[in-house]
Coordinates of C-alpha atoms in Angstrom, one line a residue:
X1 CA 0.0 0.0 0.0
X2 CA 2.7 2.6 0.6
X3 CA 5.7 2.2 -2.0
X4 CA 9.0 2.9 -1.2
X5 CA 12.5 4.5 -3.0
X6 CA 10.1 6.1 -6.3
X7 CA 9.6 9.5 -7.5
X8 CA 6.8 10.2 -9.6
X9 CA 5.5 6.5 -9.4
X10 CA 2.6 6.2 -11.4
X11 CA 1.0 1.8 -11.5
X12 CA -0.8 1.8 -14.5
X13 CA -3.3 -1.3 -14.6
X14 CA -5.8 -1.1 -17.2
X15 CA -8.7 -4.3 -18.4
X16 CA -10.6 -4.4 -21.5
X17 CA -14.0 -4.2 -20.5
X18 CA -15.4 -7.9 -21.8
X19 CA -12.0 -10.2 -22.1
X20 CA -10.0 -8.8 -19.3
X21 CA -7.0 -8.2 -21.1
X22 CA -4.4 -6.7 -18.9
X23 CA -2.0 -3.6 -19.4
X24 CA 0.3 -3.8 -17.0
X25 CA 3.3 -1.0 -16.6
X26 CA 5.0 0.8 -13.9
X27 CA 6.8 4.1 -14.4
X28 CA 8.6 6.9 -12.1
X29 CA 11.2 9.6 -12.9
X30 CA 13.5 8.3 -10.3
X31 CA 14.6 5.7 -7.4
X32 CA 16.9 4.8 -4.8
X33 CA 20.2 3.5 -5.6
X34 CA 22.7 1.7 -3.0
X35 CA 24.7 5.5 -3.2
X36 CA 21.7 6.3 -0.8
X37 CA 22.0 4.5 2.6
X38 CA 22.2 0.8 0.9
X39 CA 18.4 0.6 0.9
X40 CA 17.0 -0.9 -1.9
X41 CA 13.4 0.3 -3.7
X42 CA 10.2 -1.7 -3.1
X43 CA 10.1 -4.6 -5.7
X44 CA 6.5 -3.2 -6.9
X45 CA 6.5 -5.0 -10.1
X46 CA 8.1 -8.4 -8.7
X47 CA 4.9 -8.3 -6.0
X48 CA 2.1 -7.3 -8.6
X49 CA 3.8 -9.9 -11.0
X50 CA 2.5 -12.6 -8.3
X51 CA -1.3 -11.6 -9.0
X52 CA -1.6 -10.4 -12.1
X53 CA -1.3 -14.1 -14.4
X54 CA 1.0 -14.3 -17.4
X55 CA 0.3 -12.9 -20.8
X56 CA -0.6 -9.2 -19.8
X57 CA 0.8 -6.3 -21.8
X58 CA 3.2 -3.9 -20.8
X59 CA 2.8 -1.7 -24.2
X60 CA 0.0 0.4 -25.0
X61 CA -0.4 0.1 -28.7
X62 CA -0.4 -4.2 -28.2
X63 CA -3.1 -3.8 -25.4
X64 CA -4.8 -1.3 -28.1
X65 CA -4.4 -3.9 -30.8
X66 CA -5.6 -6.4 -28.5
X67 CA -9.5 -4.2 -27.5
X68 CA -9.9 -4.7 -31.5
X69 CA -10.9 -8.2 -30.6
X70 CA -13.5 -7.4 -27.7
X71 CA -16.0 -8.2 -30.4
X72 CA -15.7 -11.6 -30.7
X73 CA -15.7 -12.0 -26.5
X74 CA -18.9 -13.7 -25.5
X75 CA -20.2 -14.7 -22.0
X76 CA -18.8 -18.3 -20.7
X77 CA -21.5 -21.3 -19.2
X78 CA -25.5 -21.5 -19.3
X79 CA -27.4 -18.3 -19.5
X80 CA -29.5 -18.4 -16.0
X81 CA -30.8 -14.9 -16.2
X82 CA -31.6 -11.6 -18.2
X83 CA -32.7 -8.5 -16.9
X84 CA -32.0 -4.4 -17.2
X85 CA -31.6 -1.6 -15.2
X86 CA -32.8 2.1 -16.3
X87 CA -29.7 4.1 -16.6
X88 CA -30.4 7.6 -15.8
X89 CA -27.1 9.2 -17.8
X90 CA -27.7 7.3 -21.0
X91 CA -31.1 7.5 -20.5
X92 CA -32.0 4.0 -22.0
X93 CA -33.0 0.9 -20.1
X94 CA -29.2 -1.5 -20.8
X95 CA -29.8 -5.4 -20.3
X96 CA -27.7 -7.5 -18.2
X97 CA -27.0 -11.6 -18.1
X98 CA -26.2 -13.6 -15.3
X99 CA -24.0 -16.8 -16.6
X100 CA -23.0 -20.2 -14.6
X101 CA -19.6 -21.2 -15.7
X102 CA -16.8 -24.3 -14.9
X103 CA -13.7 -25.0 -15.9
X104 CA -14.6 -27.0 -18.3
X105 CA -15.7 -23.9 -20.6
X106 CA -12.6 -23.3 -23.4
X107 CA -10.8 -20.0 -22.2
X108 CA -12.7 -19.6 -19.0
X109 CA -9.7 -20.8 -16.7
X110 CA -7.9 -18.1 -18.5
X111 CA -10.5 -15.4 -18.0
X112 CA -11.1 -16.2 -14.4
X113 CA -7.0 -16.1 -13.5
X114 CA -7.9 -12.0 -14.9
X115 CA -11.2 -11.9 -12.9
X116 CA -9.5 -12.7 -9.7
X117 CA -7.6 -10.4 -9.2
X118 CA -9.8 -8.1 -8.7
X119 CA -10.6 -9.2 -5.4
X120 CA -6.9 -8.3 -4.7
X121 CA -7.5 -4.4 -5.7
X122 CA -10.9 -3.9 -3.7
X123 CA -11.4 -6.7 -0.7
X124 CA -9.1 -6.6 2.0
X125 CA -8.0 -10.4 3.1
X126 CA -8.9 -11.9 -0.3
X127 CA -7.3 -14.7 -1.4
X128 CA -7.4 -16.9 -4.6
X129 CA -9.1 -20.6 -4.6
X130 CA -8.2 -23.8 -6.1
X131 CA -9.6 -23.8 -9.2
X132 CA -9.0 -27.7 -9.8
X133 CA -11.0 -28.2 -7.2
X134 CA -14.3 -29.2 -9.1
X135 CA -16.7 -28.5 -6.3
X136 CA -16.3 -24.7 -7.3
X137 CA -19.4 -23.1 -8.8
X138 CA -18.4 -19.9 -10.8
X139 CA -21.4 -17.3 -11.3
X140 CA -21.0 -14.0 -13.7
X141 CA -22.8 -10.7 -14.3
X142 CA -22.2 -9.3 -18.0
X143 CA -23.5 -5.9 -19.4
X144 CA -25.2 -6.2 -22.5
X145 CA -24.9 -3.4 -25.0
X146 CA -24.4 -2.3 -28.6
X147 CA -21.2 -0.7 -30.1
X148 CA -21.1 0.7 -33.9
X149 CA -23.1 -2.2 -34.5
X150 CA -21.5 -5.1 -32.4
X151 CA -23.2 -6.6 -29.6
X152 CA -20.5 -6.7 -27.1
X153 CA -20.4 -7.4 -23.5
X154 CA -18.9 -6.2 -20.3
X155 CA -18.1 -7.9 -16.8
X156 CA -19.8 -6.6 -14.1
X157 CA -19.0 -9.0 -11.2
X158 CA -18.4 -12.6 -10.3
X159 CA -19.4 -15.1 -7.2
X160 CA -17.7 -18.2 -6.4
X161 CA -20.0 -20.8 -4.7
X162 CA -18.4 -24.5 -2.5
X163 CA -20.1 -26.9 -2.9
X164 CA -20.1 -29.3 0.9
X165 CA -20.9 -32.7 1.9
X166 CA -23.7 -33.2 3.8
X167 CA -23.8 -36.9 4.9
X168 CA -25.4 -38.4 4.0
X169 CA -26.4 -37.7 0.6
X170 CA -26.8 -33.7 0.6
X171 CA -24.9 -30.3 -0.6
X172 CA -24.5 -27.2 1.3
X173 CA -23.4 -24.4 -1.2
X174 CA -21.6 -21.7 0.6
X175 CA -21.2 -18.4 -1.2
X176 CA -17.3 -17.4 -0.8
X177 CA -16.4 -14.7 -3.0
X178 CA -18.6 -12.0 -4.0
X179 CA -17.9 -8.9 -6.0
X180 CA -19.5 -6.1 -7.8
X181 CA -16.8 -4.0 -9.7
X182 CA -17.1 -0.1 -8.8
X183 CA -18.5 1.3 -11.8
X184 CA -21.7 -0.9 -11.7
X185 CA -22.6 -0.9 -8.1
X186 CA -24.9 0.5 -6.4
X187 CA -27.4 -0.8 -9.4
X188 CA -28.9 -3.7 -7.5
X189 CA -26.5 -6.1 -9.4
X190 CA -25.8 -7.7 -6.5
X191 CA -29.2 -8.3 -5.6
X192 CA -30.0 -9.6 -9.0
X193 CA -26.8 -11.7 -8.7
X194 CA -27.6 -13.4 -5.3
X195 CA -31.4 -13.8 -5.8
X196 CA -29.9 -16.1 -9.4
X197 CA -28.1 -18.0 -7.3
X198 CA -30.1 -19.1 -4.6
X199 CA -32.9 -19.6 -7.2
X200 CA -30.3 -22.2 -9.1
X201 CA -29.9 -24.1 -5.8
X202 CA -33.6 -24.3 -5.2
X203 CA -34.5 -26.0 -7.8
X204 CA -31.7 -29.0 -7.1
X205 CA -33.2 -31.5 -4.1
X206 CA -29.7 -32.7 -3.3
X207 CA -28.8 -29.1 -1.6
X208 CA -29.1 -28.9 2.0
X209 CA -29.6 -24.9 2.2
X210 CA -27.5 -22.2 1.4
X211 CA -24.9 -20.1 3.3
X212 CA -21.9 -17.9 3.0
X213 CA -18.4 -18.3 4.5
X214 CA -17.5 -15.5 6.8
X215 CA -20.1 -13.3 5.6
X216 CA -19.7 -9.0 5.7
X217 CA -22.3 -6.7 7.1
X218 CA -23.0 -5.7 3.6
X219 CA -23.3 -9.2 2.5
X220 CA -25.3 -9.7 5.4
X221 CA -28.4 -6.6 4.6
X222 CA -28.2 -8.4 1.1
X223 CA -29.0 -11.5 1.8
X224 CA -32.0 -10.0 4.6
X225 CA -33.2 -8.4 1.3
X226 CA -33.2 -11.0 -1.4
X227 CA -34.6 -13.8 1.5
X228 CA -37.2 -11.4 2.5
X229 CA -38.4 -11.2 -0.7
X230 CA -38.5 -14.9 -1.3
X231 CA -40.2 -15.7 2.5
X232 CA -42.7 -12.9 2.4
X233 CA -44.7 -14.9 -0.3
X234 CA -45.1 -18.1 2.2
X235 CA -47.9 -18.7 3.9
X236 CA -46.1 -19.8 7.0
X237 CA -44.8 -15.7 7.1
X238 CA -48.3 -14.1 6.4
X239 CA -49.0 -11.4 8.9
X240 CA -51.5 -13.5 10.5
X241 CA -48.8 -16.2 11.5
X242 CA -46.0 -13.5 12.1
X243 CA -48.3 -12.1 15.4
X244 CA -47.8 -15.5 16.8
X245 CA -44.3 -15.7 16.9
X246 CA -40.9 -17.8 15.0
X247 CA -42.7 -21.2 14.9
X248 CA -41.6 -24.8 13.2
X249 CA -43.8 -24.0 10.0
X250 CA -41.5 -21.4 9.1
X251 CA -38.6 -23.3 9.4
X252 CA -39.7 -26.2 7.4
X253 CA -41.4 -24.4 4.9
X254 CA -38.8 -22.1 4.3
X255 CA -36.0 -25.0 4.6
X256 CA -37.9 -27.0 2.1
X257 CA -39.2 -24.7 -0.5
X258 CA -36.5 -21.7 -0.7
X259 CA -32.9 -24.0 1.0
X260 CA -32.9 -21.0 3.9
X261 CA -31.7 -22.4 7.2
X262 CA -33.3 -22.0 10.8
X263 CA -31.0 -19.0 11.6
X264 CA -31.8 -17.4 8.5
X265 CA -35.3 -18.0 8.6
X266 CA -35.2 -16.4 11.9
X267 CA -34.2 -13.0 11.0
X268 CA -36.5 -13.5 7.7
X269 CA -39.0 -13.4 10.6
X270 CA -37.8 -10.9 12.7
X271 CA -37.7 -8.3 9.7
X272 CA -41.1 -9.4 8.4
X273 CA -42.6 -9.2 12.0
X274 CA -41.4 -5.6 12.2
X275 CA -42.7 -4.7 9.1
X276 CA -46.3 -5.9 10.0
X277 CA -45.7 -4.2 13.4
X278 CA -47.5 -0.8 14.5
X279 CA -44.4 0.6 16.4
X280 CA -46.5 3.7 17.2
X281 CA -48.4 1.3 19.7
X282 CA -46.7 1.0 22.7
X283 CA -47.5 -2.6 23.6
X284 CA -47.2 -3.6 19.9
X285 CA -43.9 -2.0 20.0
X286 CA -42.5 -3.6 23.2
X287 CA -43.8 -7.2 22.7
X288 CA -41.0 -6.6 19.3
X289 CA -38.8 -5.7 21.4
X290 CA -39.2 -8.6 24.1
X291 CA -39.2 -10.9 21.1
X292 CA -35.6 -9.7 19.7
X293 CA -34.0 -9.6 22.9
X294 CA -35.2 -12.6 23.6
X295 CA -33.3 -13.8 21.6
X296 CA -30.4 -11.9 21.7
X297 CA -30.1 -12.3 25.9
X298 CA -28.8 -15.8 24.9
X299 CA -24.8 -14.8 25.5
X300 CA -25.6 -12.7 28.3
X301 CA -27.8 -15.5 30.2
X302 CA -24.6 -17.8 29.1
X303 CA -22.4 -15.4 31.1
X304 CA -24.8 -15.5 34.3
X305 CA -24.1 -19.1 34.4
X306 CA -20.4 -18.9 33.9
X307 CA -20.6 -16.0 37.1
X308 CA -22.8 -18.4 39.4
X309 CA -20.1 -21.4 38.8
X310 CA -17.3 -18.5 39.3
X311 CA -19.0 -17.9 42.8
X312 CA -18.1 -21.4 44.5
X313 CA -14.6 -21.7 43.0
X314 CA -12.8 -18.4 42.9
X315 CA -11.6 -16.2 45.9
X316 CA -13.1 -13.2 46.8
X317 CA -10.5 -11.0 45.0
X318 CA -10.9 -13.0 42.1
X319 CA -14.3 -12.7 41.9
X320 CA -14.5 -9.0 42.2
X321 CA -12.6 -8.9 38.9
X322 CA -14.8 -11.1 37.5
X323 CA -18.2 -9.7 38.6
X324 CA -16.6 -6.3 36.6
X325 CA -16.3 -7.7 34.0
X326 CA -19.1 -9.7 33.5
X327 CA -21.4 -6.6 34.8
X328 CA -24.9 -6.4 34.3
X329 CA -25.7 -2.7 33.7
X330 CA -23.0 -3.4 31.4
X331 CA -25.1 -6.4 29.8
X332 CA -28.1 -4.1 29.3
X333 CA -26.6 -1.3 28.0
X334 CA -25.0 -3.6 25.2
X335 CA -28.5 -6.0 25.3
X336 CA -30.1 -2.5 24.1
X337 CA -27.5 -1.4 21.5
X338 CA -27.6 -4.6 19.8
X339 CA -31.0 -4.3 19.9
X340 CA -31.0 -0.5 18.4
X341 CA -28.5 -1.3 15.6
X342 CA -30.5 -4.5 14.6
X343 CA -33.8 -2.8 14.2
X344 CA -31.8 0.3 12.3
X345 CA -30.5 -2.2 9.8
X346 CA -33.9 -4.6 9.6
X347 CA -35.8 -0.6 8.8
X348 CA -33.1 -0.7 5.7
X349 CA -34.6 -3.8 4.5
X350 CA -37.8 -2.9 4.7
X351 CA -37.4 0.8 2.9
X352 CA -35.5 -0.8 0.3
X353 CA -38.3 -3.8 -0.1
X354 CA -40.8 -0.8 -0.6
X355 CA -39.2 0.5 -3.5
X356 CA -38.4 -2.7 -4.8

């Protein structure tokens, strides 16, 4: 992130648009030499060298040469889904596909060694995956659109997708990498991208349900969204059912029909609930409240328990430290900030649902 022994440093990493094809070059007006201090300059190009795969160019009129042939790039796997988003600068509606690809496609293994690294430049602790590893689902988002004539395409973004045992005879596929590249987001791509997917695995009755490996908040308010909108159309989630609490129906159902899991299902609930809630009514609004938190006491009741066995084994000094730290004005304060920030970001859900 910080380069060091360069003046004037400029990285220049450009992709065409469909292919990927890489420029690659790295220049500067000046460096450190071993007549300053023995220090040697960062090795920039040695380190991006490791990331970026072989067969990049480092001359700008190859890598124009090259764009000539973005006309002939086409989308890799099964077409899964089409749809467009109204774009407010061109002032057209511009279509979009959503691809499944494998390694088996010709020049995809290529293409994805580009794709990747993109996960380098904008996601902090990415790393790349075994792509021999034939469990590996590979999902794509491509822009549609029409150039002097040519039908050409562009890559918007990419998930990869494990597929995991389940013994006996199931799947569990868990979304790993996820990425929207910057021009495009904030378009619902994502959305459109994870609502594909989960769809794909629906329809298969070998899958388990669905999850994600070490999920971000923004991953997170992505899937409330695109699960909301699949539960909110089961009976077992009608508002007349909601009143009544997270019940087995809603598990099963959703478990069953949509591959959601009992944890998901629950905050499918818990957003739902709200939404059918009158939080101007005071005792509609705190028998919500008792509901999440009754839920959310779980670790602090956990930590009650610990203290009690604490009691009858440590000595009173001990226990004083303890009894700070395990505090329970403490417990509520955080009890009610979880609470807070939970209902702030199940409101996001359900504003964005409405304008869905």
């Amino acid at each position: 992130e910080i380069a060091f022994g360069y003046k004037g440093l400029q990285i220049q990493l450009y992709y065409s648009a469909g292919n990927l094809t890489t420029l690659f070059n790295v220049k500067y007006s000046s460096k450190v030499t071993d007549k300053f201090d023995c220090v040697e300059p960062d090795d920039i190009e040695g380190k991006l060298r490791d990331i970026i795969p072989a067969g990049f160019c480092c001359n700008t009129d190859d890598f124009i040469t090259l764009l000539e042939k973005e006309s002939k790039f086409k989308p890799f796997g099964a077409l899964l889904h089409t749809y467009s988003v109204h774009n407010e600068e061109a002032g057209e509606d511009i279509t979009y596909q959503i691809h499944k690809a494998d390694m088996s496609c010709p020049g995809f293994r290529e293409y994805h060694e580009r794709l990747q690294t993109f996960l380098m430049w904008f996601i902090e602790t990415a790393s790349f995956i075994d792509v021999d590893d034939e469990k590996w689902d590979y999902f794509l988002i491509f822009e549609k659109y029409n150039k002097d004539g040519e039908t050409l395409f562009a890559t918007v973004g990419y998930m990869t997708v494990y597929n995991y045992y389940v013994f006996p005879d199931k799947t569990r596929p868990r979304v790993s990498q996820m990425i929207i590249l910057p021009p495009f987001q904030g378009e619902g791509h994502g959305a459109q991208l994870l609502e594909t997917v989960h769809r794909y695995y629906m329809t298969d009755p070998k899958v388990m349900d669905i999850t994600a490996e070490d999920p971000s908040e923004n991953y997170v308010r992505l899937r409330d969204f695109v699960l909301v909108k699949f539960c909110q159309s089961l009976p077992s989630f009608s508002p007349a059912n909601l009143v009544h609490g997270f019940s087995k129906e809603m598990i099963k159902e959703s478990q069953e029909k949509l591959k959601i899991n009992k944890k998901h299902a629950r905050r499918v609930y818990e957003i739902l609930r709200l939404r059918a809630t009158d939080m101007s009514d005071a005792d509609h609004a705190r028998a919500y409240r008792l509901e999440i938190k009754k839920r959310l006491v779980g670790p602090y009741k956990k930590n009650q328990r610990e203290l009690a066995k604490m009691t009858r084994c440590l000595r009173p000094e001990e226990m004083s430290n303890q009894i700070n730290i395990i505090n329970l004005q403490v417990q509520h304060e955080e009890l009610e900030k979880s609470y807070q920030e939970l209902l702030a970001d199940y409101k996001r859900v359900i504003e964005r649902l409405a304008q869905a």
